[in-house]
């Protein structure tokens, strides 16, 4: 599999775990599962999930970074990761939280992110 595809897949999996670590406990609380958990238990739960995130994020960065022979510059890697993060977050929020709705301003923000990706991947030209 190409480093581009491998990096993207690892970033998607990583961001699924990250989103669950950051926001999954809110859904658990809303369903009553973790309502009685002390805050330190919620933090430990999130850290445990975040450990899985790092198990995919670190290899994604290593494989994808051009300094290691990958296809992405550091900024391209970061912007790609941020766009994936927001896509995963939106899908998670739409599934997990009934009162979450995407609005026009969210769509505009996503278009700005798509523009950021576009401009990040433009070839660099040195001034003559």
XYZ file of N, CA and C in Angstrom:
384
model
N 0.841 -1.170 0.000
C 0.000 0.000 0.000
C 0.893 1.243 0.000
N 0.482 2.264 -0.705
C 1.306 3.472 -0.823
C 1.370 4.220 0.514
N 2.439 4.963 0.734
C 2.557 5.741 1.972
C 1.427 6.776 2.128
N 0.919 7.293 1.016
C -0.182 8.266 1.095
C -1.413 7.596 1.697
N -1.803 6.461 1.134
C -2.990 5.747 1.597
C -2.789 5.247 3.031
N -1.633 4.691 3.316
C -1.338 4.196 4.663
C -1.446 5.328 5.677
N -0.856 6.468 5.361
C -0.896 7.616 6.266
C -2.330 8.070 6.502
N -3.112 8.192 5.441
C -4.501 8.651 5.568
C -5.315 7.671 6.410
N -5.168 6.379 6.166
C -5.918 5.374 6.939
C -5.528 5.439 8.417
N -4.238 5.518 8.689
C -3.783 5.611 10.081
C -4.294 6.884 10.745
N -4.323 7.986 10.010
C -4.844 9.240 10.574
C -6.337 9.136 10.864
N -7.078 8.476 10.003
C -8.519 8.305 10.241
C -8.751 7.472 11.500
N -8.065 6.336 11.603
C -8.228 5.482 12.780
C -7.805 6.236 14.037
N -6.683 6.920 13.959
C -6.198 7.702 15.085
C -7.235 8.722 15.530
N -7.831 9.403 14.576
C -8.794 10.449 14.921
C -10.116 9.894 15.447
N -10.463 8.681 15.062
C -11.635 8.042 15.666
C -11.381 7.833 17.162
N -10.213 7.291 17.492
C -9.885 7.106 18.904
C -9.785 8.439 19.637
N -9.185 9.444 18.996
C -9.048 10.741 19.635
C -10.414 11.345 19.946
N -11.321 11.260 18.996
C -12.648 11.831 19.197
C -13.385 11.104 20.320
N -13.254 9.783 20.360
C -13.873 9.025 21.447
C -13.241 9.407 22.786
N -11.920 9.579 22.808
C -11.242 9.966 24.050
C -11.687 11.342 24.523
N -11.840 12.281 23.609
C -12.176 13.651 23.986
C -13.662 13.857 24.265
N -14.531 13.165 23.503
C -15.965 13.449 23.589
C -16.821 12.243 23.939
N -16.264 11.040 23.874
C -17.034 9.843 24.176
C -17.548 9.812 25.601
N -16.756 10.335 26.530
C -17.199 10.346 27.928
C -18.441 11.214 28.113
N -18.634 12.220 27.256
C -19.848 13.045 27.338
C -21.074 12.216 26.970
N -20.938 11.366 25.963
C -22.043 10.479 25.585
C -22.288 9.451 26.683
N -21.223 8.898 27.247
C -21.387 7.954 28.349
C -22.105 8.599 29.528
N -21.779 9.859 29.793
C -22.440 10.587 30.878
C -23.912 10.831 30.543
N -24.203 11.202 29.299
C -25.581 11.473 28.887
C -26.446 10.219 28.967
N -25.856 9.047 28.755
C -26.615 7.807 28.833
C -26.671 7.260 30.254
N -25.975 7.906 31.175
C -25.988 7.485 32.570
C -24.914 6.484 32.932
N -24.144 6.033 31.963
C -23.124 5.009 32.226
C -22.031 5.538 33.146
N -21.559 6.751 32.886
C -20.429 7.274 33.661
C -20.821 8.437 34.566
N -22.105 8.615 34.797
C -22.564 9.747 35.613
C -21.978 9.748 37.015
N -21.763 8.580 37.562
C -21.260 8.500 38.934
C -19.744 8.332 39.008
N -19.095 8.285 37.850
C -17.636 8.136 37.857
C -16.993 9.415 38.394
N -16.003 9.275 39.266
C -15.237 10.460 39.652
C -14.453 10.992 38.441
N -14.135 12.258 38.478
C -13.439 12.880 37.353
C -12.135 12.163 37.016
N -11.386 11.718 38.017
C -10.110 11.050 37.718
C -10.330 9.746 36.957
N -11.452 9.058 37.170
C -11.746 7.836 36.424
C -12.074 8.180 34.973
N -12.814 9.262 34.778
C -13.121 9.719 33.411
C -11.823 10.077 32.689
N -10.925 10.741 33.397
C -9.631 11.107 32.803
C -8.829 9.857 32.450
N -8.781 8.889 33.348
C -8.055 7.644 33.073
C -8.679 6.892 31.902
N -9.997 6.869 31.825
C -10.683 6.259 30.687
C -10.251 6.942 29.392
N -10.291 8.274 29.391
C -9.906 9.017 28.188
C -8.442 8.802 27.841
N -7.573 8.753 28.830
C -6.157 8.485 28.581
C -5.952 7.116 27.966
N -6.700 6.140 28.434
C -6.593 4.799 27.873
C -6.975 4.769 26.402
N -8.047 5.478 26.067
C -8.464 5.558 24.664
C -7.434 6.354 23.867
N -6.919 7.435 24.469
C -5.928 8.272 23.781
C -4.638 7.500 23.505
N -4.309 6.539 24.359
C -3.135 5.705 24.098
C -3.302 4.966 22.775
N -4.500 4.478 22.519
C -4.766 3.820 21.236
C -4.625 4.819 20.089
N -5.059 6.049 20.328
C -4.894 7.091 19.301
C -3.421 7.252 18.934
N -2.573 7.335 19.931
C -1.149 7.521 19.683
C -0.528 6.326 18.959
N -1.078 5.139 19.180
C -0.570 3.937 18.503
C -0.783 4.013 16.988
N -1.688 4.872 16.539
C -1.921 5.062 15.107
C -1.359 6.405 14.625
N -1.420 7.436 15.470
C -0.957 8.769 15.080
C 0.550 8.806 14.844
N 1.303 8.225 15.753
C 2.766 8.270 15.627
C 3.235 7.548 14.360
N 2.756 6.326 14.070
C 3.158 5.703 12.807
C 2.695 6.492 11.579
N 1.508 7.086 11.651
C 1.030 7.897 10.521
C 2.001 9.036 10.242
N 2.430 9.715 11.299
C 3.371 10.826 11.119
C 4.727 10.340 10.624
N 5.195 9.239 11.151
C 6.492 8.710 10.714
C 6.461 8.271 9.255
N 5.400 7.565 8.874
C 5.285 7.075 7.492
C 5.043 8.225 6.527
N 4.218 9.186 6.949
C 3.822 10.257 6.042
C 4.821 11.387 5.884
N 5.692 11.598 6.861
C 6.593 12.758 6.852
C 7.698 12.604 5.817
N 7.875 13.637 4.994
C 8.886 13.594 3.934
C 10.300 13.424 4.470
N 10.540 13.868 5.698
C 11.855 13.691 6.314
C 12.189 12.233 6.567
N 11.166 11.392 6.551
C 11.356 9.946 6.706
C 11.095 9.208 5.401
N 11.065 9.933 4.304
C 10.816 9.319 3.008
C 9.352 9.292 2.609
N 8.489 9.914 3.423
C 7.062 9.941 3.120
C 6.700 11.041 2.128
N 5.425 11.132 1.774
C 4.992 12.064 0.737
C 4.615 13.461 1.221
N 4.522 13.682 2.537
C 3.970 14.938 3.046
C 5.014 15.791 3.751
N 4.953 17.098 3.483
C 5.733 18.027 4.295
C 5.075 18.092 5.674
N 5.736 18.693 6.623
C 5.201 18.794 7.976
C 3.863 19.537 7.982
N 3.774 20.637 7.261
C 2.539 21.419 7.238
C 1.432 20.660 6.501
N 1.757 19.967 5.435
C 0.753 19.170 4.722
C 0.202 18.057 5.613
N 1.079 17.436 6.366
C 0.673 16.380 7.285
C -0.286 16.933 8.341
N 0.040 18.087 8.890
C -0.790 18.689 9.941
C -2.140 19.150 9.400
N -2.158 19.817 8.275
C -3.425 20.298 7.709
C -4.314 19.115 7.334
N -3.732 18.072 6.767
C -4.493 16.867 6.435
C -5.087 16.259 7.696
N -4.293 16.176 8.741
C -4.764 15.621 10.007
C -5.908 16.454 10.575
N -5.831 17.763 10.488
C -6.884 18.630 11.028
C -8.195 18.461 10.266
N -8.115 18.335 8.962
C -9.328 18.132 8.167
C -9.955 16.781 8.517
N -9.134 15.755 8.636
C -9.644 14.435 9.029
C -10.279 14.517 10.412
N -9.647 15.238 11.332
C -10.194 15.398 12.678
C -11.597 15.981 12.645
N -11.793 17.031 11.857
C -13.111 17.658 11.814
C -14.155 16.788 11.127
N -13.753 16.059 10.117
C -14.701 15.142 9.454
C -15.122 14.045 10.429
N -14.156 13.440 11.106
C -14.467 12.383 12.075
C -15.332 12.950 13.205
N -14.993 14.138 13.686
C -15.767 14.760 14.759
C -17.220 14.981 14.343
N -17.426 15.484 13.149
C -18.792 15.740 12.683
C -19.594 14.448 12.557
N -18.984 13.428 11.996
C -19.685 12.141 11.867
C -20.013 11.579 13.249
N -19.045 11.604 14.144
C -19.260 11.135 15.517
C -20.376 11.917 16.190
N -20.348 13.230 16.072
C -21.346 14.077 16.725
C -22.743 13.847 16.169
N -22.837 13.675 14.861
C -24.145 13.411 14.249
C -24.709 12.064 14.707
N -23.839 11.082 14.914
C -24.283 9.755 15.356
C -24.570 9.742 16.856
N -23.693 10.320 17.654
C -23.768 10.187 19.105
C -24.685 11.203 19.790
N -24.861 12.362 19.204
C -25.619 13.424 19.869
C -26.780 13.862 18.984
N -28.001 13.571 19.444
C -29.202 13.856 18.655
C -29.390 15.347 18.386
N -28.973 16.179 19.313
C -29.204 17.623 19.162
C -28.091 18.344 18.396
N -27.135 17.602 17.857
C -26.066 18.215 17.056
C -26.518 18.290 15.600
N -26.448 19.475 15.042
C -26.837 19.683 13.642
C -25.784 20.539 12.955
N -25.463 20.177 11.748
C -24.551 21.010 10.968
C -25.327 22.192 10.408
N -24.735 23.349 10.462
C -25.381 24.570 10.000
C -24.563 25.176 8.858
N -25.097 26.215 8.272
C -24.448 26.835 7.112
C -23.044 27.324 7.464
N -22.861 27.871 8.662
C -21.544 28.393 9.029
C -20.524 27.259 9.182
N -20.992 26.073 9.560
C -20.086 24.919 9.611
C -19.638 24.542 8.202
N -20.580 24.583 7.262
C -20.251 24.265 5.864
C -19.230 25.260 5.315
N -19.403 26.527 5.643
C -18.451 27.550 5.193
C -17.074 27.298 5.814
N -17.062 26.945 7.089
C -15.785 26.650 7.755
C -15.091 25.465 7.090
N -15.863 24.428 6.730
C -15.277 23.277 6.052
C -14.729 23.655 4.684
N -15.428 24.522 3.986
C -14.917 24.996 2.694
C -13.594 25.733 2.879
N -13.488 26.486 3.949
C -12.216 27.166 4.243
C -11.111 26.142 4.504
N -11.453 25.056 5.184
C -10.463 24.008 5.420
C -10.047 23.319 4.131
N -11.013 23.089 3.255
C -10.682 22.508 1.953
C -9.756 23.454 1.196
N -10.034 24.746 1.293
C -9.145 25.731 0.665
C -7.752 25.677 1.303
N -7.699 25.496 2.620
C -6.401 25.390 3.301
C -5.614 24.192 2.779
N -6.298 23.076 2.592
C -5.627 21.888 2.039
C -5.126 22.197 0.634
N -5.980 22.797 -0.170
C -5.589 23.132 -1.544
C -4.332 23.997 -1.553
N -4.331 25.073 -0.778
C -3.188 25.975 -0.775
C -1.947 25.332 -0.160
N -2.143 24.452 0.796
C -1.012 23.765 1.410
C -0.304 22.847 0.422
N -1.077 22.254 -0.490
C -0.498 21.299 -1.436
C -0.062 21.938 -2.755
N -0.228 23.246 -2.900
C 0.277 23.903 -4.100
C 1.791 23.777 -4.137
N 2.345 23.556 -5.319
C 3.821 23.471 -5.413
C 4.452 24.815 -5.055
N 5.560 24.725 -4.371
C 6.276 25.946 -4.003
C 7.162 26.386 -5.161
N 7.155 27.679 -5.410
C 8.014 28.252 -6.451
C 8.926 29.272 -5.800
N 10.187 29.128 -6.056
C 11.152 30.087 -5.519
C 11.164 31.323 -6.397
N 11.269 32.503 -5.782
C 11.382 33.717 -6.605
C 12.695 33.704 -7.367
N 12.643 34.198 -8.577
C 13.825 34.176 -9.433
C 14.851 35.181 -9.034
